mmCIF file of C-alpha atoms and ligand atoms in Angstrom:
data_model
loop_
_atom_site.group_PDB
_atom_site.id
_atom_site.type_symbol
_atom_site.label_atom_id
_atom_site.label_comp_id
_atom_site.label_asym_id
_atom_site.label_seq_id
_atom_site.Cartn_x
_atom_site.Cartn_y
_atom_site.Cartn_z
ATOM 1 C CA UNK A 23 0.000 0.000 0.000
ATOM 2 C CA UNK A 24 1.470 3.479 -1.146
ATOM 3 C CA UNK A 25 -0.291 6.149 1.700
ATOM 4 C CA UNK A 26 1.348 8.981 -0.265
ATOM 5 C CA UNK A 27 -0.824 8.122 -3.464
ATOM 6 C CA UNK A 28 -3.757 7.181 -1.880
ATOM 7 C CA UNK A 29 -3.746 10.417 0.529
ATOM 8 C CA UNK A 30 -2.928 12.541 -2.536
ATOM 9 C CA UNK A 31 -5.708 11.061 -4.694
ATOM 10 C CA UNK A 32 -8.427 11.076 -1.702
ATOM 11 C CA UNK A 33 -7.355 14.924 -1.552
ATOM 12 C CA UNK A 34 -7.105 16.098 -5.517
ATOM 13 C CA UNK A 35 -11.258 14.501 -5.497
ATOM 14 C CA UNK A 36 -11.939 17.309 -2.945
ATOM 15 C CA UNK A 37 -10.075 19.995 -3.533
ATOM 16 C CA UNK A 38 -10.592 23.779 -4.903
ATOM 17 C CA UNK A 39 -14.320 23.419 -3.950
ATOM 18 C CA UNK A 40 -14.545 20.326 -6.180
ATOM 19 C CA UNK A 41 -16.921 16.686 -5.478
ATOM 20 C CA UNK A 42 -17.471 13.678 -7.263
ATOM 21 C CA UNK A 43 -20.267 12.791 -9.669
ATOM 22 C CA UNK A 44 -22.096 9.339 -9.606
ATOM 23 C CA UNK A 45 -22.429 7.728 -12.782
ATOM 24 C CA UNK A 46 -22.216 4.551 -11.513
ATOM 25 C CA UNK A 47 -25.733 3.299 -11.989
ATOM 26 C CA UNK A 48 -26.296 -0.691 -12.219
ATOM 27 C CA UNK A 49 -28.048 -2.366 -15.496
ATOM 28 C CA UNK A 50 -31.062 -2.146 -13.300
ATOM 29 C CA UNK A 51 -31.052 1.027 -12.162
ATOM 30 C CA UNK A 52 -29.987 3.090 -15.621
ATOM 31 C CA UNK A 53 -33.162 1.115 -17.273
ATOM 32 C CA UNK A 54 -35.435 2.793 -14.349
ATOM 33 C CA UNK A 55 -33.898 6.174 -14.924
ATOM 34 C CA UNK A 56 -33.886 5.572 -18.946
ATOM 35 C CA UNK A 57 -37.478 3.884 -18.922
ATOM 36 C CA UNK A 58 -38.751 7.464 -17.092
ATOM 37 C CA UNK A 59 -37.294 9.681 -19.809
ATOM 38 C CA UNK A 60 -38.295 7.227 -22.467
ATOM 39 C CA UNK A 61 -34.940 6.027 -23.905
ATOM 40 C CA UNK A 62 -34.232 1.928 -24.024
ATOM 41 C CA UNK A 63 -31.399 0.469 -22.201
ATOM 42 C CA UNK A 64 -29.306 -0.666 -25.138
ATOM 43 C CA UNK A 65 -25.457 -0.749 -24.107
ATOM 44 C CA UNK A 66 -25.006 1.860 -27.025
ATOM 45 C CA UNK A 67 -27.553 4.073 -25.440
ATOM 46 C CA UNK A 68 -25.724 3.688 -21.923
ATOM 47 C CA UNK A 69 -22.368 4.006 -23.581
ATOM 48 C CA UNK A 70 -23.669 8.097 -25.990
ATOM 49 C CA UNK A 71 -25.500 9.012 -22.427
ATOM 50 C CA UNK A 72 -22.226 9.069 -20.304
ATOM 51 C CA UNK A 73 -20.492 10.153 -23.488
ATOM 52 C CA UNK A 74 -22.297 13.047 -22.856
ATOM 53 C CA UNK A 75 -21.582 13.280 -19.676
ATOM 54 C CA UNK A 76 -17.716 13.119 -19.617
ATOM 55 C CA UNK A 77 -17.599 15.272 -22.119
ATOM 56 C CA UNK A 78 -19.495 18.063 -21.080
ATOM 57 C CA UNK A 79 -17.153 21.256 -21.433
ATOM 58 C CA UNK A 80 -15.784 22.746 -17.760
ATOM 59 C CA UNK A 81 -17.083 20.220 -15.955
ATOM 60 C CA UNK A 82 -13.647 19.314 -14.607
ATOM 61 C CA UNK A 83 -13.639 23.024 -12.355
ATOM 62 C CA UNK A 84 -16.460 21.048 -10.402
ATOM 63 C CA UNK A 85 -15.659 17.427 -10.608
ATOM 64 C CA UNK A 86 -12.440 15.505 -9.148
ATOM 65 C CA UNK A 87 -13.938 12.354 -9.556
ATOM 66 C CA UNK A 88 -16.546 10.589 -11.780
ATOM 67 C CA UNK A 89 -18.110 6.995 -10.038
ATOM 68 C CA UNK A 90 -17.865 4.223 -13.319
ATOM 69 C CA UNK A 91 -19.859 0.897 -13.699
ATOM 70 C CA UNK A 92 -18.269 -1.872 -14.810
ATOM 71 C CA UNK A 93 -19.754 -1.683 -18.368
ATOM 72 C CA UNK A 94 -18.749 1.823 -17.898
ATOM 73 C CA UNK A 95 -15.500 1.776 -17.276
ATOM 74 C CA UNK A 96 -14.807 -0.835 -20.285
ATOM 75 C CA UNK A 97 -16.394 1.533 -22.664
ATOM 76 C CA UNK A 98 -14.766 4.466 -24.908
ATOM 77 C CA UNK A 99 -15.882 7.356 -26.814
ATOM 78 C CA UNK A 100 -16.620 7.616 -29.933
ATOM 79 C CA UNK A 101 -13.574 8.636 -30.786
ATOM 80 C CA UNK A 102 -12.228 4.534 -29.333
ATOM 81 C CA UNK A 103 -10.292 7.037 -26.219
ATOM 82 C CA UNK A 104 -11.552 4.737 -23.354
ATOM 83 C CA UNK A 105 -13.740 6.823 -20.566
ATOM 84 C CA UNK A 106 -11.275 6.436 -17.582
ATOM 85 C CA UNK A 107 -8.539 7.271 -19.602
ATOM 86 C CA UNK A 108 -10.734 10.380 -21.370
ATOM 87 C CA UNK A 109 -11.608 11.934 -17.656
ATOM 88 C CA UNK A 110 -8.100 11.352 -15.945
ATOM 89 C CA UNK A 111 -6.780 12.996 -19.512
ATOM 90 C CA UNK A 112 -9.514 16.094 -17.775
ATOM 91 C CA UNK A 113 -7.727 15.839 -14.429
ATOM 92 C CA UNK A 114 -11.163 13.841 -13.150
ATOM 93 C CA UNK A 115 -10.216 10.679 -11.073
ATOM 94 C CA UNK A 116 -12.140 7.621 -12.299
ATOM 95 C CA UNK A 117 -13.646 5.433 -10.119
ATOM 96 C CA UNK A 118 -15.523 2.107 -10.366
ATOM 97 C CA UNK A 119 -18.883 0.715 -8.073
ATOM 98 C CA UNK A 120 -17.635 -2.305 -6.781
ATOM 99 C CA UNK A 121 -20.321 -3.782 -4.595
ATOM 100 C CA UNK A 122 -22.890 -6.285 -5.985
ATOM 101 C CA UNK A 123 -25.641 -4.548 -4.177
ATOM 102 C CA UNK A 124 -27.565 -4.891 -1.323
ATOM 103 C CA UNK A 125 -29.406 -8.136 -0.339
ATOM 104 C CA UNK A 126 -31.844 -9.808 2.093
ATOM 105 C CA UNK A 127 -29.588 -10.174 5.907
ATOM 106 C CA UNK A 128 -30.726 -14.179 6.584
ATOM 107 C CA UNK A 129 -32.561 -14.430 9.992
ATOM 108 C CA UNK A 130 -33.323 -10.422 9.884
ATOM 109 C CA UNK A 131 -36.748 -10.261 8.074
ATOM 110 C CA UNK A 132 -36.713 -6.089 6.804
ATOM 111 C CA UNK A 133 -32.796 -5.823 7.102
ATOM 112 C CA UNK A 134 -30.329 -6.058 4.055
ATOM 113 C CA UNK A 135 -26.440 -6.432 3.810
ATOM 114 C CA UNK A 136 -24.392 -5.695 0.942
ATOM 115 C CA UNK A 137 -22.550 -8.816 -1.540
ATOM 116 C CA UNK A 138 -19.660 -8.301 -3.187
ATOM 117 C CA UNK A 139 -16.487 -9.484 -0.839
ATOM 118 C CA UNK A 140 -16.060 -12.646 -2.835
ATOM 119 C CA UNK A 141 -13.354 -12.582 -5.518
ATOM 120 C CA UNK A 142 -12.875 -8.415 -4.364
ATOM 121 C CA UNK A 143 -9.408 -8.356 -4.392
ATOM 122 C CA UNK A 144 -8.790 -10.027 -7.882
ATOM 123 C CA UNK A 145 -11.610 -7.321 -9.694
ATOM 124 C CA UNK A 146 -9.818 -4.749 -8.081
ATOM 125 C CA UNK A 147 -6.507 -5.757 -8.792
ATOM 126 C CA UNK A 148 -8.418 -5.569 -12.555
ATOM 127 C CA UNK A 149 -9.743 -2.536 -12.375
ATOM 128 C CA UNK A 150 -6.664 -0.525 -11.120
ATOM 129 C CA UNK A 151 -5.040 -1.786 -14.598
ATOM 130 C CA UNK A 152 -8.059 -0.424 -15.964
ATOM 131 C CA UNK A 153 -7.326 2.762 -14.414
ATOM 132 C CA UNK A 154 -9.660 3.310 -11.851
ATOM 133 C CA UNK A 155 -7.674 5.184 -8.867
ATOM 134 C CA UNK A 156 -10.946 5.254 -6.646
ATOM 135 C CA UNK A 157 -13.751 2.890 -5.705
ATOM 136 C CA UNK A 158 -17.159 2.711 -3.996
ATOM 137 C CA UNK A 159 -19.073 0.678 -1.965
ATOM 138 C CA UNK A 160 -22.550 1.187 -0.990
ATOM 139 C CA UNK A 161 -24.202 -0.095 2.330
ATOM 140 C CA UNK A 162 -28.287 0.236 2.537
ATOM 141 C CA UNK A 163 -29.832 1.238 5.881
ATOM 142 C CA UNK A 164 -33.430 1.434 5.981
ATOM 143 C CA UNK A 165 -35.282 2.364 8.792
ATOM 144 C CA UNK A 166 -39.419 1.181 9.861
ATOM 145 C CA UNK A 167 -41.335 2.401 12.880
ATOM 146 C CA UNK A 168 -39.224 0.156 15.451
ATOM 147 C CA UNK A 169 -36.751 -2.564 14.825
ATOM 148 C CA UNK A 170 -34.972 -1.744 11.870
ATOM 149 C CA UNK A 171 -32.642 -1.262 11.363
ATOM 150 C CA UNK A 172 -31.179 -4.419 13.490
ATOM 151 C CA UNK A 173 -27.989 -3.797 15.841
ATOM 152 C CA UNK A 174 -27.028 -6.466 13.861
ATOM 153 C CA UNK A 175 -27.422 -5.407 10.721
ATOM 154 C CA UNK A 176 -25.743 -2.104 11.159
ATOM 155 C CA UNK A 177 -22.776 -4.197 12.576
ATOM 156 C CA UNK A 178 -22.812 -6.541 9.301
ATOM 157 C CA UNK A 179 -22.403 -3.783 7.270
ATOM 158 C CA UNK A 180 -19.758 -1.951 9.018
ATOM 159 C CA UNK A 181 -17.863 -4.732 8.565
ATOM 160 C CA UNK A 182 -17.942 -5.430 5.428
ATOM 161 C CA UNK A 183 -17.595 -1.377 4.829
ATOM 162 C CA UNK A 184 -13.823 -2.080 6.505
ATOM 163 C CA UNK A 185 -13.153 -5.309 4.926
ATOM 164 C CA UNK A 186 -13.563 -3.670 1.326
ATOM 165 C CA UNK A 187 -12.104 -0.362 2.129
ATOM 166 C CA UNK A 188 -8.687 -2.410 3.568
ATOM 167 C CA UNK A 189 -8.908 -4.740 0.067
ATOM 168 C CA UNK A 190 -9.016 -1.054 -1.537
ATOM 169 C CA UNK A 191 -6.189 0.183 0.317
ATOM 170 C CA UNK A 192 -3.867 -3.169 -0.181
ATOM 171 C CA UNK A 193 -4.835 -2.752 -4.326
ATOM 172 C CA UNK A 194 -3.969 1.189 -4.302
ATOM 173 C CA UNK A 195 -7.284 2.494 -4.839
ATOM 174 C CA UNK A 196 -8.968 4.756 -2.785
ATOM 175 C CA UNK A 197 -12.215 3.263 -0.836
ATOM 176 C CA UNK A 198 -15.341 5.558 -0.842
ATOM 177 C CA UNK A 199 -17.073 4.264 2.050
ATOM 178 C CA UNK A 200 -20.755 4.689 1.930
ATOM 179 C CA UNK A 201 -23.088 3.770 4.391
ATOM 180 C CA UNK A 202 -26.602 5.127 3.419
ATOM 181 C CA UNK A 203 -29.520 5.618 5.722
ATOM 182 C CA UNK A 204 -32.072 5.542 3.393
ATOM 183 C CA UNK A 205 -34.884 8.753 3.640
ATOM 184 C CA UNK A 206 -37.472 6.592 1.896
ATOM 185 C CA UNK A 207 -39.845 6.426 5.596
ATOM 186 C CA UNK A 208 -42.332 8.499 7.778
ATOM 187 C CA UNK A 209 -39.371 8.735 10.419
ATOM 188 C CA UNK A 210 -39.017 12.418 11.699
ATOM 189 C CA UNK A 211 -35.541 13.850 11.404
ATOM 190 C CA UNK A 212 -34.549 13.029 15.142
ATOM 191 C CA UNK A 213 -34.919 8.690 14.336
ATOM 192 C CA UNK A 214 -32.329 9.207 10.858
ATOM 193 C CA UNK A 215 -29.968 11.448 13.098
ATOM 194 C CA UNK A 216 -30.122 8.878 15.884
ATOM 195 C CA UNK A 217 -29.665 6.043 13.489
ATOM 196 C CA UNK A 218 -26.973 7.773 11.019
ATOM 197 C CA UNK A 219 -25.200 8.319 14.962
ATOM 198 C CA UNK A 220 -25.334 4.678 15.458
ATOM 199 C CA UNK A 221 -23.997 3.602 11.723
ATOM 200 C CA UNK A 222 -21.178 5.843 12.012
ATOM 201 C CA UNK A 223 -19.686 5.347 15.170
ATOM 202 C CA UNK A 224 -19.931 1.105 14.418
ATOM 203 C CA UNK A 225 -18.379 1.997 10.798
ATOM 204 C CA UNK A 226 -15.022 3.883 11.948
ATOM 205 C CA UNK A 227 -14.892 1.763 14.794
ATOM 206 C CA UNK A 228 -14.756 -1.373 12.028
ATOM 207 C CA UNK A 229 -12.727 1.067 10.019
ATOM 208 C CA UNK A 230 -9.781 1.052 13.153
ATOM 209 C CA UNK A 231 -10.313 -2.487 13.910
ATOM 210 C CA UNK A 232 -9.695 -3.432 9.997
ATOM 211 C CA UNK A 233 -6.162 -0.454 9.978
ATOM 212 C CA UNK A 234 -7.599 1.469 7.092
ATOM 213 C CA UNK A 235 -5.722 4.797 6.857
ATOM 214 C CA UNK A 236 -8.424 7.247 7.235
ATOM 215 C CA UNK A 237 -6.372 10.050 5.199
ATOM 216 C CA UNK A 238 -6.597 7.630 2.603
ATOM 217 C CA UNK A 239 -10.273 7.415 2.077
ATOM 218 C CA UNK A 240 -13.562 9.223 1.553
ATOM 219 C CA UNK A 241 -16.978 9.093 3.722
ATOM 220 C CA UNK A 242 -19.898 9.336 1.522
ATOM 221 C CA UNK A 243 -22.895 9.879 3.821
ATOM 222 C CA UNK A 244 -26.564 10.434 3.793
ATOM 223 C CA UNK A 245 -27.553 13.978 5.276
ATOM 224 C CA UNK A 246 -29.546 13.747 8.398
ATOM 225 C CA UNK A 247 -33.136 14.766 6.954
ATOM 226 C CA UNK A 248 -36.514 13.645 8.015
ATOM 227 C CA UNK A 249 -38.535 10.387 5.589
ATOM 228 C CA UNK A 250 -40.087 11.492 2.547
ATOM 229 C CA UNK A 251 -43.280 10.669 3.597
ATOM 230 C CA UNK A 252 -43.007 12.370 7.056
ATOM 231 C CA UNK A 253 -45.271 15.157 8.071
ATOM 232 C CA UNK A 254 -42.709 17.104 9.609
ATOM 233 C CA UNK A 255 -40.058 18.251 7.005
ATOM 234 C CA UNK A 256 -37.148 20.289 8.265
ATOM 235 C CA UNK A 257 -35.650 22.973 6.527
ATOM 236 C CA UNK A 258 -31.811 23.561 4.898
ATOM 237 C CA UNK A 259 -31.264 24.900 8.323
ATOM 238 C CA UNK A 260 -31.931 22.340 10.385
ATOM 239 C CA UNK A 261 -30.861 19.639 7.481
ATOM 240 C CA UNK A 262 -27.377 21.490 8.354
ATOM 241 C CA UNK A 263 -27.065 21.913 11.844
ATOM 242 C CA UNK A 264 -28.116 18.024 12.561
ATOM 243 C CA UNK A 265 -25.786 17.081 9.933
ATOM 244 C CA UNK A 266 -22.592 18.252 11.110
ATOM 245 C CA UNK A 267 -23.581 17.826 14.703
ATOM 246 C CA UNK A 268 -23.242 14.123 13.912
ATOM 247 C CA UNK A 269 -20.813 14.279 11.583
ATOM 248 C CA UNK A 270 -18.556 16.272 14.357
ATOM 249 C CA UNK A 271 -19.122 13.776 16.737
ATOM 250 C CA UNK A 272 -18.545 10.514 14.567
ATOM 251 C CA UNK A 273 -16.168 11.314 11.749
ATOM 252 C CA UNK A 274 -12.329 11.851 12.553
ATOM 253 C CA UNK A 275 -10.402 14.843 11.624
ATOM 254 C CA UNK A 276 -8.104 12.760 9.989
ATOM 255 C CA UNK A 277 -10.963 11.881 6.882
ATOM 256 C CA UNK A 278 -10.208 14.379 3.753
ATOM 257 C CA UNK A 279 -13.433 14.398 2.658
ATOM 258 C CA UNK A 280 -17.155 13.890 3.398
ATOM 259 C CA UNK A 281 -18.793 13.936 0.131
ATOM 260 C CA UNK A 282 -22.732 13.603 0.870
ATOM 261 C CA UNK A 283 -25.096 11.588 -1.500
ATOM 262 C CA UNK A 284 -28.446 12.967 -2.896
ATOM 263 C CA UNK A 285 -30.501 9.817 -1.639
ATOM 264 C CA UNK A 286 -33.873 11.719 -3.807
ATOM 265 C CA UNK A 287 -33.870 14.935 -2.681
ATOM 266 C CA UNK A 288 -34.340 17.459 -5.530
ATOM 267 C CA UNK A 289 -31.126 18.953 -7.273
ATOM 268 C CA UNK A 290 -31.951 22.228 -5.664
ATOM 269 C CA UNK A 291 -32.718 20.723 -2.295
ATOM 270 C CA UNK A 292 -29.241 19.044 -2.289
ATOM 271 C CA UNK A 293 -27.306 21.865 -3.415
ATOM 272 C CA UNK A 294 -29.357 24.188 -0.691
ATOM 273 C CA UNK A 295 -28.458 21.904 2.141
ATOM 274 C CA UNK A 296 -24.606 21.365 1.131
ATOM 275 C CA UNK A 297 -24.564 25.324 0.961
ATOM 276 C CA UNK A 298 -25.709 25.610 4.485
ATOM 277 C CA UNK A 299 -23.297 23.271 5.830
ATOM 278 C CA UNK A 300 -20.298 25.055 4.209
ATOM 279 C CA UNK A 301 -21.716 28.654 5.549
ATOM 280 C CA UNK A 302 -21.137 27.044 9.068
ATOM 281 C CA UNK A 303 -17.995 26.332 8.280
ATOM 282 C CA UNK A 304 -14.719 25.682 8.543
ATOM 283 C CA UNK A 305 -14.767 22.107 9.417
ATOM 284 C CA UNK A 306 -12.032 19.938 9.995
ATOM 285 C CA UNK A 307 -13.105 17.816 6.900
ATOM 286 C CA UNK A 308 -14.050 19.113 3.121
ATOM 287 C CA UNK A 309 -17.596 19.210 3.469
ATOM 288 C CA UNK A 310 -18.428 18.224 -0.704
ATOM 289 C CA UNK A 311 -20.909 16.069 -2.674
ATOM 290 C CA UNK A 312 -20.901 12.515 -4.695
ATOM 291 C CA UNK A 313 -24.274 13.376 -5.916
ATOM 292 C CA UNK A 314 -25.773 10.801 -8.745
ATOM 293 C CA UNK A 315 -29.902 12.041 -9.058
ATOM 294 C CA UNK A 316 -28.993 15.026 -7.804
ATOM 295 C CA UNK A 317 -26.588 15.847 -11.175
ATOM 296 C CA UNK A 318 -28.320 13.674 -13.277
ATOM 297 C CA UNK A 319 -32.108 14.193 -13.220
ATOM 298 C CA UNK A 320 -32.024 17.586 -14.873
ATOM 299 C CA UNK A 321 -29.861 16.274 -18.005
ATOM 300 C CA UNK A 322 -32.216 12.826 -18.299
ATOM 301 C CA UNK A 323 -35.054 15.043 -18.528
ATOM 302 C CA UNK A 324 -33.587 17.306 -21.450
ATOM 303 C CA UNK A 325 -31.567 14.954 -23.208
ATOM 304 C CA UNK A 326 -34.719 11.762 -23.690
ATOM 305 C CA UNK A 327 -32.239 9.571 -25.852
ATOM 306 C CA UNK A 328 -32.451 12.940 -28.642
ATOM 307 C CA UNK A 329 -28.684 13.987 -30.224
ATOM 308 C CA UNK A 330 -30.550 17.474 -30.879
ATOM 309 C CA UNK A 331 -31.039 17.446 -27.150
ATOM 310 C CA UNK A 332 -27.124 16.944 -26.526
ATOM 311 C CA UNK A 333 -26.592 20.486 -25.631
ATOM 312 C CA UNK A 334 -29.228 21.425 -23.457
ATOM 313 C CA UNK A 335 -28.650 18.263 -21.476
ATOM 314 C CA UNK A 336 -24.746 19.486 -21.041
ATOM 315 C CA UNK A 337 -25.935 23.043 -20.536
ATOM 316 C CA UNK A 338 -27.967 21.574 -17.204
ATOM 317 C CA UNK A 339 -24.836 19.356 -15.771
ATOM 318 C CA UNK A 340 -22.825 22.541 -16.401
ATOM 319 C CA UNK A 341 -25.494 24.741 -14.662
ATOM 320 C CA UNK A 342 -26.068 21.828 -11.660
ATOM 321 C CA UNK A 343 -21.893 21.612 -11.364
ATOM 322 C CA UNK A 344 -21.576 25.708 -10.665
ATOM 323 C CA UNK A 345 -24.019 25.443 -8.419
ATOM 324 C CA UNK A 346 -22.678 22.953 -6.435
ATOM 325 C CA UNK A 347 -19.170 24.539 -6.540
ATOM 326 C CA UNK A 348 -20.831 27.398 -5.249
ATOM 327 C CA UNK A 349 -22.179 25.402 -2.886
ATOM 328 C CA UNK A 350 -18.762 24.168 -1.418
ATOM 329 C CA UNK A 351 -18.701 27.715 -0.237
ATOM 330 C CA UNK A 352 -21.594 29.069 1.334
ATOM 331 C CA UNK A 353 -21.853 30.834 -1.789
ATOM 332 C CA UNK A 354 -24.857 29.365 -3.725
ATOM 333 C CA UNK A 355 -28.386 30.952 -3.652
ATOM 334 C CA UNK A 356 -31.962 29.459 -4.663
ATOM 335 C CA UNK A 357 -32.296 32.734 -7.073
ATOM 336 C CA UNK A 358 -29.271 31.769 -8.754
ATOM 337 C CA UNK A 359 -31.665 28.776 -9.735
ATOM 338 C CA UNK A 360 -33.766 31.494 -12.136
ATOM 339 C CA UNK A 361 -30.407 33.043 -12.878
ATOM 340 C CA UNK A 362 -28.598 30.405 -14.600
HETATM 341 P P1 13P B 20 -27.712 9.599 -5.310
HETATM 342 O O1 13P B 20 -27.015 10.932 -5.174
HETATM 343 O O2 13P B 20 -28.711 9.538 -6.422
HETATM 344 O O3 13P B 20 -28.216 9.098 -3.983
HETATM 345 O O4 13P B 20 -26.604 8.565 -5.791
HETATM 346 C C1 13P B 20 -25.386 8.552 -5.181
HETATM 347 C C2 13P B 20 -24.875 7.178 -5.137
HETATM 348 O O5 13P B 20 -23.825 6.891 -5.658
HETATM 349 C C3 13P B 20 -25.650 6.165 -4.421
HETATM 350 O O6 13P B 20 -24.873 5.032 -4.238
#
């Protein structure tokens, strides 16, 4: 394990107000986001839509790091230049998914733990060649009325959190630890700050126990927010302050970066709420975003499979990426929305 490349690569993904964008969307997932714009999944139509993407002009002042699938991260432009080596040619660290997803816990009706520790080290030793520098690993939390999620469950996926970030580590990649309680419930914002609290403090403590170098990796975090379908919705505000309260309290100095997901709330929403954690600021950690929906849904809905749609669709990942710079500094503005 080099620490001097993996601390320097964790860092260049966060720094001069940059984050990371998520195009790492399974089969399944891209054909739910395609089927709602009305484009078909076709590997060609995968392979022109993050085309697209990547090559969307000034992107790179906003983005240190764009999240690959496998399919992905084997494909080229159209020009045959192949997409990882297209974005590090931009100065954009590519990174690969590299969980299998997140499946039924046995014995835990409700609960789920995330596959994808078998044969780890031997796809990442591939994917390195392939030149991914970063990778990311995605644990599901959900939370119901009482008993999940499971002590246990929150343990299981710590664990394997640590055991992939260390494989990461060993192959020279950079491990973007994710651990995402979900905002799909009717829980108030108090239950997903109590419960983020609880998945946090059992991940670094996994984290220690497993000797990953914490200045060589990235947290990629849910905001504390209340369920979507919960009466009581709290605003950027309060989205902020409970946020870094249990961030402060759970997440070492040490950590580069915290780079939030979007989890379904609106582009503007997630922009809003990163801004008012960086206007509290400084914090001992870049405070950044790994947003997928949240950069995505505006250039899905313009583009709808159309080449004659190409440049508005870049025009709104160009627009969502200077907001969210802005937002890395307290400097973003809901009338900037009308603005841009
Ligand atoms: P969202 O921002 O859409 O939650 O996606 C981020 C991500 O990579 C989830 O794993």
């Amino acid at each position: 394990m080099n620490s001097d490349e993996l601390m320097s690569v964790a860092q260049s993904i966060v720094a001069a107000d940059k984050g990371v964008l998520a195009a790492d969307e399974s089969g399944p997932t891209i054909k739910k986001r395609f089927d709602a714009v009305g484009v078909e999944s076709t590997e060609e139509n995968r392979r022109r839509y993050r085309e697209l993407l990547f090559t969307t002009e000034g992107i790179e002042s906003a983005i240190g790091g764009v999240i690959l699938y496998d399919e992905t991260l084997r494909q080229a432009g159209a020009d045959g230049t192949p997409f990882a080596t297209l974005l590090a040619g931009r100065g954009i660290s590519p990174g690969i998914k590299v969980d299998q997803g997140a499946k039924a816990l046995a014995l835990y009706p409700g609960d789920k733990v995330t596959a994808g520790l078998d044969g780890l080290r031997e796809r990442l030793a591939e994917y390195k060649q392939l030149g991914a520098q970063f990778a990311k690993w995605r644990a599901v939390i959900d939370i119901d009325e009482r008993d999940i999620p499971s002590r246990y469950a929150v343990q299981a996926n710590a664990h394997a959190l640590a055991r992939y970030a260390a494989l990461c580590q060993e192959a020279g990649l950079v491990p973007i630890v994710e651990p995402e309680v979900l905002m799909d419930g009717a829980h108030d914002i108090e239950r997903c700050e109590a419960v983020t609290s609880q998945v946090l403090q059992a991940v670094f403590a996994e984290l220690d126990a497993h000797r990953v170098l914490l200045e060589g990796m990235l947290l990629k975090p849910n905001m504390v927010i209340a369920g979507m379908k919960c009466a009581r919705q709290a605003d950027a505000r309060q989205v902020a302050e409970a946020t870094l309260r249990c961030l402060r309290r759970h997440v070492p100095a040490a950590v580069p970066g915290i780079v939030f997901l979007s989890g379904g709330q609106s582009a503007e929403e997630a922009t809003a709420n990163l801004n008012e954690m960086n206007k509290m600021g400084p914090h001992p950690w870049q405070v950044s975003f790994s947003y997928g929906r949240a950069l995505q849904a505006p250039v899905l809905a313009a583009w709808k499979g159309q080449e004659s749609n190409a440049p508005a669709a870049q025009a709104a990942l160009a627009k969502r990426c200077r907001l969210n710079r802005l937002a890395r500094t307290g400097d973003y503005a809901p009338d900037l929305e009308a603005l841009d």
